[in-house]
Coordinates of C-alpha atoms and ligand atoms in Angstrom, one line a residue:
A5 CA 32.3 -19.0 23.2
P6 CA 29.0 -18.1 25.0
V7 CA 28.2 -14.5 25.5
D8 CA 25.9 -12.4 27.9
Y9 CA 24.0 -10.7 25.0
I10 CA 23.7 -11.8 21.2
I11 CA 22.3 -8.7 19.4
V12 CA 21.0 -9.5 15.8
G13 CA 21.4 -6.8 13.2
S14 CA 23.8 -3.8 13.0
G15 CA 21.2 -1.2 12.0
P16 CA 20.8 1.9 14.3
G17 CA 18.7 0.0 16.8
G18 CA 21.3 -2.8 17.1
I19 CA 24.5 -0.6 17.2
I20 CA 23.3 1.7 19.8
T21 CA 21.9 -1.0 22.0
A22 CA 25.2 -2.9 21.6
D23 CA 27.4 0.1 22.4
R24 CA 25.4 0.8 25.7
I25 CA 25.3 -2.8 26.8
S26 CA 29.0 -3.3 26.1
Q27 CA 29.7 -0.1 27.9
A28 CA 28.1 -1.7 30.9
G29 CA 30.7 -4.4 30.9
K30 CA 28.5 -7.3 29.4
S31 CA 30.0 -9.5 26.7
V32 CA 28.2 -8.6 23.4
L33 CA 28.1 -10.4 20.0
L34 CA 26.7 -8.2 17.3
V35 CA 25.7 -10.5 14.3
E36 CA 25.2 -8.9 11.1
R37 CA 24.0 -10.7 7.9
G38 CA 25.6 -8.1 5.4
G39 CA 29.2 -6.7 4.9
P40 CA 31.0 -3.5 5.2
S41 CA 29.6 -0.2 4.3
T42 CA 31.9 2.9 4.9
W43 CA 35.6 2.9 4.5
E44 CA 36.0 2.8 8.3
T45 CA 34.1 -0.6 8.5
G46 CA 36.2 -2.0 5.6
G47 CA 34.0 -1.0 2.7
R48 CA 35.8 -0.5 -0.5
Y49 CA 33.1 0.1 -3.0
Q50 CA 33.8 3.5 -4.6
A51 CA 32.7 5.8 -7.3
P52 CA 35.4 6.0 -10.0
W53 CA 36.2 9.6 -9.3
A54 CA 37.0 8.8 -5.7
A55 CA 39.4 6.1 -6.5
G56 CA 42.6 6.5 -4.3
S57 CA 40.7 8.2 -1.5
N58 CA 39.2 6.6 1.6
L59 CA 35.7 7.4 0.5
T60 CA 33.2 4.6 -0.4
K61 CA 29.9 5.2 -1.9
F62 CA 28.3 5.0 1.5
D63 CA 30.6 7.7 2.9
V64 CA 29.8 10.4 0.3
P65 CA 26.4 12.1 1.0
G66 CA 26.1 13.4 -2.6
L67 CA 25.9 9.8 -3.9
F68 CA 22.6 9.1 -2.0
E69 CA 20.4 9.2 -5.1
S70 CA 22.7 6.8 -6.9
M71 CA 21.5 4.1 -4.3
F72 CA 18.3 3.8 -6.4
T73 CA 20.0 3.7 -9.8
D74 CA 23.2 1.8 -9.5
P75 CA 23.0 -1.6 -11.2
D76 CA 25.3 -3.2 -8.6
S77 CA 23.0 -2.6 -5.6
F78 CA 24.4 -5.3 -3.3
W79 CA 23.3 -3.2 -0.2
W80 CA 19.6 -4.0 -0.5
C81 CA 18.2 -7.2 1.3
E82 CA 17.3 -9.4 -1.4
D83 CA 14.6 -11.4 0.4
I84 CA 12.6 -8.3 1.5
T85 CA 10.4 -6.8 -1.2
V86 CA 10.7 -3.2 0.0
F87 CA 13.9 -1.3 0.3
A88 CA 16.0 -2.5 3.3
G89 CA 19.7 -2.1 3.9
C90 CA 21.6 -5.4 4.5
L91 CA 25.0 -4.2 5.4
I92 CA 26.7 -2.6 8.5
G93 CA 24.5 0.3 9.6
G94 CA 21.4 -1.1 8.0
G95 CA 19.3 1.7 6.7
T96 CA 21.6 4.3 8.1
S97 CA 24.3 3.3 5.6
V98 CA 22.1 3.9 2.5
N99 CA 19.5 6.4 3.7
G100 CA 18.9 10.1 3.0
A101 CA 20.1 10.7 6.6
L102 CA 17.4 13.4 7.3
Y103 CA 17.7 13.5 11.2
W104 CA 14.9 15.0 13.3
V105 CA 15.4 15.3 17.0
P106 CA 12.3 13.6 18.6
S107 CA 9.5 15.7 20.1
D108 CA 7.6 15.0 23.3
N109 CA 4.5 14.0 21.2
D110 CA 6.6 11.3 19.5
F111 CA 6.8 9.5 22.8
S112 CA 3.4 10.4 24.3
T113 CA 0.9 7.8 25.5
S114 CA -1.4 9.2 22.7
A115 CA 1.2 8.1 20.2
G116 CA 0.9 4.6 21.7
W117 CA 3.9 4.5 24.0
P118 CA 3.6 2.9 27.5
E119 CA 3.7 5.4 30.5
E120 CA 7.3 4.2 31.1
W121 CA 8.5 5.6 27.9
V122 CA 7.2 9.2 28.1
N123 CA 10.2 10.7 29.7
H124 CA 12.4 10.3 26.7
Q125 CA 14.4 13.5 27.2
P126 CA 17.5 12.0 29.1
Y127 CA 17.8 9.4 26.2
T128 CA 17.2 12.0 23.5
S129 CA 19.9 14.2 25.1
A130 CA 22.3 11.2 25.4
L131 CA 21.7 10.7 21.6
T132 CA 22.2 14.2 20.5
A133 CA 25.4 14.5 22.7
R134 CA 26.8 11.6 20.7
L135 CA 25.5 12.4 17.4
P136 CA 24.3 16.1 17.0
P137 CA 22.3 16.9 13.8
T138 CA 23.7 19.5 11.4
D139 CA 21.8 21.5 8.7
H140 CA 25.0 22.7 7.1
P141 CA 27.1 19.5 6.6
S142 CA 29.6 21.0 4.2
T143 CA 32.9 21.6 6.1
D144 CA 33.1 25.2 4.8
G145 CA 29.7 25.9 6.5
E146 CA 28.0 27.0 3.3
R147 CA 24.9 25.3 1.8
Y148 CA 24.9 24.3 -1.8
L149 CA 22.2 23.9 -4.5
E150 CA 19.6 25.7 -2.4
Q151 CA 17.6 27.3 -5.1
V152 CA 14.8 24.8 -4.3
S153 CA 14.7 26.0 -0.7
T154 CA 14.3 29.6 -1.8
V155 CA 11.4 28.8 -4.2
V156 CA 9.6 26.5 -1.8
A157 CA 9.9 29.0 1.1
E158 CA 8.5 31.7 -1.2
M159 CA 5.5 29.6 -2.0
L160 CA 4.8 28.6 1.6
K161 CA 5.3 32.1 3.2
P162 CA 2.0 33.4 2.1
Q163 CA 0.4 30.2 3.8
G164 CA 1.8 31.5 7.2
Y165 CA 4.8 29.3 7.4
S166 CA 7.7 30.6 9.4
N167 CA 11.3 29.9 8.7
V168 CA 13.0 28.1 11.6
T169 CA 16.0 25.9 12.5
I170 CA 13.8 22.8 12.7
N171 CA 15.7 20.8 15.5
N172 CA 16.0 24.0 17.7
D173 CA 12.4 23.2 18.9
P174 CA 11.4 19.7 18.0
N175 CA 8.0 20.2 19.6
Y176 CA 7.0 22.9 17.2
K177 CA 5.7 21.3 14.1
D178 CA 3.0 23.5 12.6
H179 CA 3.5 25.8 9.7
I180 CA 7.3 25.7 10.1
M181 CA 9.8 25.3 7.5
G182 CA 13.6 25.1 7.3
Y183 CA 16.9 23.5 6.0
A184 CA 17.2 19.8 5.9
A185 CA 19.1 18.4 8.9
Y186 CA 21.2 15.3 8.6
D187 CA 23.4 13.0 10.7
F188 CA 26.5 13.6 8.7
I189 CA 29.8 14.4 10.3
G190 CA 32.7 16.4 8.6
G191 CA 30.9 16.4 5.4
Q192 CA 30.7 12.5 5.3
R193 CA 28.0 9.9 6.4
G194 CA 28.1 9.8 10.2
G195 CA 25.3 8.1 12.0
P196 CA 25.7 5.3 14.6
V197 CA 28.3 3.6 12.5
A198 CA 30.8 6.5 12.8
T199 CA 30.0 7.0 16.5
Y200 CA 28.5 4.4 18.7
L201 CA 30.0 1.4 16.7
Q202 CA 33.5 2.9 17.1
T203 CA 33.2 3.1 20.8
A204 CA 31.8 -0.4 21.1
Q205 CA 34.6 -1.9 18.8
A206 CA 37.2 -0.4 21.1
R207 CA 35.9 -2.6 23.9
S208 CA 37.4 -6.3 24.3
N209 CA 34.0 -7.5 25.5
F210 CA 32.4 -6.6 22.2
K211 CA 32.5 -8.4 18.8
L212 CA 30.9 -7.7 15.5
Q213 CA 30.5 -10.7 13.3
I214 CA 29.5 -9.9 9.6
Y215 CA 28.2 -12.0 6.8
T216 CA 26.3 -14.1 9.3
E217 CA 22.6 -14.5 9.1
V218 CA 20.5 -15.5 12.2
L219 CA 17.8 -17.9 11.2
N220 CA 15.9 -18.4 14.5
V221 CA 16.4 -18.3 18.2
V222 CA 16.7 -21.7 20.1
R223 CA 14.0 -21.8 22.7
N224 CA 13.3 -24.3 25.5
G225 CA 9.7 -23.3 26.3
S226 CA 10.0 -19.6 27.4
T227 CA 13.9 -19.6 27.7
I228 CA 16.1 -18.8 24.8
T229 CA 19.6 -20.5 24.9
G230 CA 21.1 -19.1 21.7
V231 CA 20.5 -18.5 18.0
I232 CA 21.0 -20.6 14.9
T233 CA 22.9 -19.0 12.2
N234 CA 24.1 -19.9 8.7
D235 CA 27.7 -20.2 10.0
T236 CA 28.9 -23.6 8.9
S237 CA 32.1 -23.3 10.9
V238 CA 30.3 -24.2 14.2
L239 CA 28.1 -27.2 14.9
D240 CA 24.5 -26.7 13.6
G241 CA 25.4 -22.9 13.3
F242 CA 24.6 -22.5 17.0
Y243 CA 25.8 -19.6 19.0
P244 CA 25.2 -20.0 22.7
L245 CA 24.3 -17.6 25.5
N246 CA 25.7 -17.5 28.9
P247 CA 23.5 -18.6 31.9
N248 CA 20.8 -15.8 32.2
G249 CA 22.1 -14.4 28.8
R250 CA 19.7 -12.6 26.5
V251 CA 18.9 -12.2 22.8
I252 CA 18.0 -8.9 21.3
L253 CA 16.6 -8.8 17.8
S254 CA 17.4 -5.6 15.9
A255 CA 17.1 -7.0 12.5
G256 CA 14.5 -4.3 11.4
T257 CA 10.8 -4.3 10.8
Y258 CA 10.8 -7.1 8.4
G259 CA 14.0 -8.9 9.6
S260 CA 12.8 -9.2 13.2
A261 CA 9.4 -10.3 12.5
R262 CA 10.7 -13.1 10.3
I263 CA 13.0 -14.3 13.0
L264 CA 10.2 -14.5 15.4
F265 CA 8.1 -16.5 12.9
R266 CA 10.9 -18.9 12.4
S267 CA 11.2 -19.3 16.2
G268 CA 7.5 -20.2 16.6
I269 CA 6.4 -16.7 17.7
G270 CA 3.5 -15.0 15.8
P271 CA 0.2 -15.6 14.4
T272 CA -0.7 -19.2 13.5
D273 CA -1.0 -18.6 9.6
M274 CA 2.8 -17.3 9.5
L275 CA 3.9 -20.2 11.7
Q276 CA 2.1 -22.7 9.5
T277 CA 3.9 -21.1 6.5
V278 CA 7.3 -21.6 8.2
Q279 CA 6.3 -25.2 9.1
S280 CA 5.7 -25.8 5.3
N281 CA 9.2 -24.7 4.5
P282 CA 11.6 -27.7 4.3
Q283 CA 14.6 -25.7 5.5
A284 CA 12.8 -23.8 8.3
A285 CA 10.5 -26.4 9.7
P286 CA 13.1 -28.7 11.5
L287 CA 14.4 -25.7 13.5
M288 CA 11.0 -24.6 14.7
P289 CA 9.8 -25.4 18.2
A290 CA 7.0 -27.9 18.7
E291 CA 3.5 -26.8 18.2
E292 CA 2.6 -26.8 21.8
D293 CA 5.4 -24.3 22.4
W294 CA 4.3 -21.8 19.8
I295 CA 3.5 -18.2 21.2
D296 CA 0.6 -16.6 19.8
L297 CA 1.5 -12.7 19.3
P298 CA 0.4 -10.2 16.7
V299 CA 3.8 -10.2 15.0
G300 CA 3.4 -8.4 11.6
Y301 CA 0.2 -6.5 12.4
N302 CA -0.1 -2.8 13.5
V303 CA 2.3 -1.7 10.9
S304 CA 2.5 1.8 9.6
D305 CA 4.5 3.7 7.0
N306 CA 3.9 7.2 5.9
P307 CA 1.8 7.5 2.7
S308 CA 3.8 9.8 0.6
I309 CA 2.9 11.6 -2.6
N310 CA 5.4 13.3 -4.9
L311 CA 4.6 16.7 -6.5
V312 CA 6.9 17.8 -9.3
F313 CA 7.4 21.5 -10.3
T314 CA 9.7 23.4 -12.4
H315 CA 11.2 26.9 -11.7
P316 CA 13.6 28.8 -13.9
S317 CA 16.0 29.4 -10.9
V318 CA 16.3 25.7 -10.0
N319 CA 19.2 23.6 -10.9
S320 CA 18.1 20.0 -10.9
Y321 CA 21.6 18.8 -11.0
D322 CA 21.0 16.7 -14.0
N323 CA 18.6 14.7 -11.7
W324 CA 21.7 13.3 -10.0
A325 CA 22.1 10.9 -12.9
D326 CA 25.9 11.2 -13.2
V327 CA 27.0 11.7 -9.5
F328 CA 28.5 8.3 -9.4
T329 CA 30.0 7.8 -12.7
D330 CA 30.9 11.3 -13.9
P331 CA 29.9 14.4 -11.7
P332 CA 30.8 18.0 -12.6
A333 CA 34.5 17.9 -12.2
A334 CA 34.9 20.9 -10.1
D335 CA 32.3 19.5 -7.5
A336 CA 34.2 16.2 -7.3
A337 CA 37.5 17.9 -6.8
Q338 CA 36.2 20.2 -4.2
Y339 CA 34.8 17.4 -2.3
L340 CA 37.9 15.3 -2.5
K341 CA 40.0 18.2 -1.3
S342 CA 38.0 19.5 1.6
R343 CA 34.7 17.4 2.0
S344 CA 32.7 20.4 1.0
G345 CA 30.4 21.4 -1.7
I346 CA 27.3 19.7 -3.4
M347 CA 28.7 16.2 -2.6
S348 CA 28.6 16.9 1.2
Q349 CA 24.7 16.9 1.3
A350 CA 22.2 14.2 0.4
S351 CA 19.5 15.4 -2.0
P352 CA 17.0 16.8 0.3
R353 CA 17.1 20.6 0.9
W354 CA 14.0 22.1 2.5
N355 CA 11.4 20.6 4.9
F356 CA 8.2 21.8 6.3
W357 CA 5.4 20.7 8.5
S358 CA 1.7 21.6 9.1
A359 CA -1.2 20.2 11.2
L360 CA -4.2 19.2 9.3
G361 CA -7.8 18.6 10.4
A362 CA -9.8 15.5 9.3
P363 CA -13.3 14.1 9.2
D364 CA -12.8 11.9 12.2
G365 CA -11.6 14.8 14.3
I366 CA -8.1 13.5 14.8
T367 CA -5.3 15.9 13.8
R368 CA -2.8 14.6 11.3
W369 CA 0.6 16.2 10.6
M370 CA 2.1 16.5 7.1
Q371 CA 5.8 16.7 6.3
G372 CA 7.1 18.1 3.0
T373 CA 10.5 17.4 1.8
A374 CA 11.8 19.3 -1.3
R375 CA 14.8 18.2 -3.5
P376 CA 16.2 19.0 -6.9
G377 CA 15.3 16.5 -9.6
A378 CA 12.5 13.9 -9.6
A379 CA 12.4 10.1 -9.4
S380 CA 9.8 9.8 -12.2
I381 CA 7.8 12.4 -14.2
N382 CA 4.5 11.5 -15.8
T383 CA 3.1 14.7 -17.5
T384 CA 1.4 15.9 -20.7
L385 CA 3.1 19.3 -20.1
S386 CA 6.4 20.2 -21.8
Y387 CA 9.1 21.1 -19.3
N388 CA 12.8 21.8 -19.0
L389 CA 14.5 18.8 -17.2
T390 CA 17.2 21.1 -15.7
N391 CA 14.7 23.1 -13.8
V392 CA 12.7 20.2 -12.1
F393 CA 12.3 19.7 -8.4
T394 CA 10.1 17.5 -6.3
I395 CA 8.1 18.0 -3.2
T396 CA 7.4 14.7 -1.3
A397 CA 4.4 15.1 1.1
Y398 CA 4.3 12.5 3.9
L399 CA 1.4 12.2 6.2
S400 CA 2.8 11.4 9.7
T401 CA 1.7 11.8 13.3
G402 CA -2.0 10.9 13.5
I403 CA -2.4 8.4 10.8
Q404 CA -5.0 5.8 11.5
S405 CA -4.3 3.4 8.7
R406 CA -2.5 0.2 9.4
G407 CA -1.2 -2.7 7.4
R408 CA 0.2 -6.1 7.9
I409 CA 3.6 -7.7 6.9
G410 CA 4.6 -11.3 6.7
V411 CA 6.4 -14.0 4.8
N412 CA 5.6 -16.1 1.7
A413 CA 6.4 -19.7 1.1
A414 CA 9.9 -19.1 0.3
L415 CA 10.1 -17.0 3.5
N416 CA 10.6 -13.6 1.6
A417 CA 9.3 -10.9 3.8
M418 CA 6.8 -8.4 2.4
P419 CA 3.7 -6.3 3.0
L420 CA 0.6 -8.6 3.2
V421 CA -1.9 -5.7 3.6
N422 CA -0.6 -2.3 2.5
P423 CA -0.6 0.3 5.3
W424 CA -1.7 3.4 3.2
L425 CA -4.9 5.3 3.2
N426 CA -7.1 2.4 4.3
D427 CA -8.7 3.8 7.6
K428 CA -12.5 3.2 7.8
T429 CA -13.6 6.9 7.8
G430 CA -11.2 7.8 4.9
S431 CA -9.7 10.6 7.1
D432 CA -6.1 9.8 6.3
E433 CA -6.8 10.3 2.6
A434 CA -8.9 13.4 3.3
A435 CA -6.1 15.0 5.5
L436 CA -3.5 14.2 2.8
L437 CA -5.7 15.9 0.1
T438 CA -6.1 18.9 2.2
G439 CA -2.4 19.1 2.7
L440 CA -1.6 18.8 -0.9
N441 CA -4.1 21.2 -2.0
N442 CA -2.8 23.6 0.6
I443 CA 0.8 23.2 -0.7
I444 CA -0.2 24.2 -4.3
S445 CA -2.7 26.9 -3.4
T446 CA 0.1 29.7 -3.6
I447 CA 1.9 28.5 -6.7
S448 CA 0.7 31.5 -8.6
Q449 CA 2.4 33.9 -6.2
V450 CA 5.8 32.8 -7.3
P451 CA 6.6 33.9 -10.7
G452 CA 7.7 31.2 -13.0
L453 CA 6.6 28.4 -10.7
E454 CA 4.8 25.6 -12.4
L455 CA 3.3 22.2 -11.3
I456 CA 4.1 19.5 -13.9
M457 CA 2.9 16.5 -12.0
P458 CA 0.0 16.1 -11.5
D459 CA -0.6 18.1 -14.8
N460 CA -3.7 20.1 -15.6
T461 CA -5.4 17.0 -17.0
I462 CA -6.1 15.5 -13.7
S463 CA -7.4 16.7 -10.3
M464 CA -5.5 16.2 -7.1
T465 CA -8.1 13.9 -5.8
E466 CA -7.8 11.7 -8.9
Y467 CA -4.1 11.9 -8.7
V468 CA -4.0 10.5 -5.2
K469 CA -6.7 7.9 -5.8
T470 CA -4.8 6.5 -9.0
Y471 CA -1.3 6.8 -7.3
D472 CA 0.7 3.6 -7.7
P473 CA 0.9 2.2 -4.1
S474 CA 4.4 0.9 -4.6
T475 CA 5.5 4.5 -5.0
M476 CA 3.5 5.6 -1.8
D477 CA 6.1 3.7 0.2
S478 CA 8.2 5.9 2.3
N479 CA 10.6 3.2 3.8
H480 CA 9.6 4.1 7.2
W481 CA 8.0 0.8 8.3
V482 CA 7.3 0.6 12.0
G483 CA 5.1 -1.4 14.3
S484 CA 5.4 -5.2 13.4
N485 CA 6.5 -5.9 16.9
I486 CA 4.6 -3.2 18.7
I487 CA 5.4 -2.2 22.2
G488 CA 2.6 -2.3 24.8
T489 CA 1.4 -3.5 28.1
T490 CA -1.0 -6.3 27.2
A491 CA 0.3 -9.6 25.7
G492 CA -1.7 -10.4 22.6
K493 CA -2.4 -6.6 21.8
A494 CA 1.4 -6.0 21.9
V495 CA 4.4 -8.2 20.9
V496 CA 6.9 -6.7 23.4
D497 CA 6.4 -5.3 26.9
P498 CA 7.5 -1.9 28.2
N499 CA 11.0 -3.4 28.7
T500 CA 11.1 -4.5 25.1
K501 CA 10.9 -8.2 26.1
V502 CA 8.8 -10.5 23.9
F503 CA 5.6 -11.5 25.8
G504 CA 5.8 -15.2 26.8
T505 CA 9.6 -15.3 26.9
D506 CA 12.2 -14.9 29.7
N507 CA 15.1 -13.3 27.8
L508 CA 14.1 -12.4 24.3
F509 CA 14.0 -8.7 23.4
V510 CA 13.4 -6.5 20.2
V511 CA 15.0 -3.1 19.8
D512 CA 14.6 -1.7 16.4
A513 CA 11.9 0.2 14.3
S514 CA 9.4 -2.7 14.7
I515 CA 8.6 -1.8 18.2
M516 CA 7.5 1.8 17.5
P517 CA 3.7 1.9 18.0
T518 CA 3.3 4.9 15.5
L519 CA 5.2 7.1 13.3
P520 CA 6.8 10.3 14.6
Y521 CA 6.5 13.8 13.1
G522 CA 9.5 13.3 10.8
N523 CA 11.6 10.8 9.1
P524 CA 11.9 8.2 11.8
H525 CA 15.6 7.3 12.4
G526 CA 16.2 10.1 14.9
T527 CA 13.3 9.0 17.1
L528 CA 14.5 5.3 16.7
M529 CA 18.0 6.1 18.0
S530 CA 16.4 7.6 21.1
V531 CA 14.2 4.4 21.4
A532 CA 17.5 2.4 21.3
E533 CA 19.2 4.6 24.0
Q534 CA 16.0 4.1 26.3
A535 CA 15.5 0.4 25.6
A536 CA 19.2 -0.3 26.3
A537 CA 18.8 1.5 29.8
K538 CA 15.6 -0.5 30.5
I539 CA 17.1 -3.9 29.5
L540 CA 20.2 -3.3 31.7
A541 CA 18.1 -2.3 34.6
L542 CA 15.8 -5.4 34.3
A543 CA 16.5 -8.0 36.9
G544 CA 17.4 -11.5 36.0
G545 CA 20.0 -10.8 33.3
P546 CA 23.7 -11.6 33.0
Ligands
6FA26 N1 15.0 7.5 8.0 C1 15.2 8.8 8.4 O1 15.1 9.2 9.5 N2 15.7 9.7 7.5 C2 16.0 9.3 6.2 O2 16.4 10.2 5.4 C3 15.6 8.0 5.8 N3 15.8 7.7 4.5 C4 15.6 6.3 4.2 C5 15.9 5.8 2.9 O3 16.2 6.7 2.0 C6 15.8 4.5 2.5 C7 16.2 4.2 1.2 C8 15.6 3.6 3.6 C9 15.3 2.2 3.1 C10 15.1 4.0 4.8 C11 15.2 5.4 5.1 N4 14.9 5.8 6.4 C12 15.2 7.1 6.8 C13 14.5 4.9 7.4 C14 15.6 4.5 8.4 O4 16.8 4.2 7.7 C15 15.1 3.2 9.1 O5 13.9 3.5 9.9 C16 16.0 2.6 10.1 O6 17.3 2.3 9.4 C17 15.6 1.3 10.7 O7 16.5 1.0 11.7 P1 16.4 -0.6 12.2 O8 17.6 -0.6 13.2 O9 15.0 -0.9 12.8 O10 16.6 -1.5 11.0 P2 17.7 -1.5 9.8 O11 16.8 -2.1 8.7 O12 18.3 -0.2 9.5 O13 18.8 -2.6 10.2 C18 18.6 -4.0 10.4 C19 19.9 -4.7 10.2 O14 19.8 -6.1 10.6 C20 20.6 -4.6 8.8 O15 22.0 -4.3 8.9 C21 20.3 -6.0 8.4 O16 21.3 -6.5 7.4 C22 20.4 -6.8 9.7 N5 19.6 -8.1 9.6 C23 18.5 -8.3 9.1 N6 18.1 -9.6 9.3 C24 19.1 -10.2 9.9 C25 19.4 -11.6 10.3 N7 18.4 -12.5 10.1 N8 20.6 -11.9 10.8 C26 21.6 -11.0 10.9 N9 21.4 -9.6 10.6 C27 20.3 -9.3 10.1
ABL27 C1 13.6 9.2 3.5 O1 13.2 9.2 4.7 C2 12.9 8.2 2.6 O2 12.7 7.0 3.2 C3 13.4 8.1 1.2 O3 12.4 7.5 0.5 C4 13.9 9.4 0.7 O4 14.6 9.4 -0.5 C5 14.9 10.0 1.7 N1 14.4 10.0 3.0 C6 15.3 11.5 1.4 O5 14.2 12.4 1.5 C7 13.8 9.1 -1.7 C8 14.7 9.6 -2.9 O6 14.9 10.9 -2.8 C9 14.0 9.3 -4.2 O7 14.9 9.6 -5.4 C10 13.6 7.7 -4.3 O8 12.9 7.4 -5.5 C11 12.8 7.3 -3.0 O9 13.6 7.7 -1.8 C12 12.7 5.8 -3.0 O10 11.7 5.5 -1.9

């Protein structure tokens, strides 16, 4: 049956938008290509030690690191070459769940937002009322495996860092440090799936349809009449809209860009690539109806660099290697009994920020995230694996580098131009180097602390210059459908409507013009709250 709103993709952008629009009484169909994740959504993929409980891999925070090492990793989108979650919840069902309340600067015009978006506070407050962050997710209120926090705080203190509860003052992000905050609830993965999706599903005017991929929108000139899916149970896989109905793409930075290309919206080279694809070509609008917009350009992702250390006090938790198959029995038992202990937190433990000068005069911010263990270690030094920890340094607000994403002949989505450290003046790299050198400048003040990667055979400059770009990826892709006031410069207008269309919208990370101070999904969830309000307020809808 036709609906008022078809929303494509059940990541944080799609779920929050779908909940708010169904709350307003509109009929909403949320179409998700993947399947269940947490137990509550019907997921049943469990660690062997959790058998008999109602806890899937996606429910247990302590299983986060095993997302990257499990041979049965069905949750990643197979046709996107970087990490992207293809299941209910999208990225929020598989991510580290670090959750930072957005700052005013994250929604400023200098960060690229249109005037209409600057007053984010009502939407941010609506978000935190539904989904408050916690920096002590274990149900007993204790924090576990915090040796890393103590050591890193000791190293940063002489540099003038103060110890704060980070989300208490989101605007204050210079020389501060504090415990990791997550969107976990009751010691389990929470996020939009455990909150907004549940209220939406309680409404009779809302439906979630899983295992269904949207291929393209159906467009009569500027008017969208529905979407084409891979659902073979309906004619041509066509899902129709009501008169004045709307489609909202929330398929993620890569997924939404690909749907636009396949719908004849984007730069000519990408549309020609789609036209050369035998399956996609017949579904595309005629060339005279193509809409030329910079879909895929203006992309950013934080360049991130790992520093690996050892300290005798640190417990690397065996590098999280056995958490899925065979964790310490007492930790598993404690978690199963009361949702407390090590398994109630994802791996990150301690976070810090500082502002950095750069040759082009534009301030950059750097986030550091410290965790027990390391993803990879390349060093000539001998070390004790049980004492290893990592600081990931992310360059964030102020980045000038941009990249481009697109599709290949098989319509796999991928970076075409990497977005890291490519600004003309080299100021991103210079700022990152300053930040990295600052971090390590006080190592000697902490007895027993050693930097093992980079080791003593390579300078920090060389380390950064030779860093494998595929490991500089932060999974924080934004900007492919950038918001703005001018068609051609932007893909969506301040109401998140795609330029040149009457009723096609995008609400996901792809519309964000720049990266916020911290890991982005907190800011993105506020974006979705605000976008839903603007879409509902826009005249001409159902
Ligand atoms: N962000 C944070 O703030 N904190 C973190 O700790 C954090 N960690 C990670 C992380 O560890 C990993 C491995 C990844 C991949 C990301 C992390 N992020 C973190 C980033 C954060 O998760 C993303 O910024 C956020 O999830 C982006 O939300 P969006 O709503 O923009 O997009 P998603 O990719 O989450 O969801 C898209 C959904 O659409 C998916 O469910 C997908 O299956 C679905 N979809 C895609 N194409 C579709 C189609 N054609 N038809 C139907 N459904 C489609
Ligand atoms: C994020 O925001 C990043 O997107 C993730 O890359 C990061 O997790 C989480 N938060 C937690 O800080 C890291 C893992 O800790 C590494 O083990 C893994 O190699 C890396 O993601 C892969 O990108």
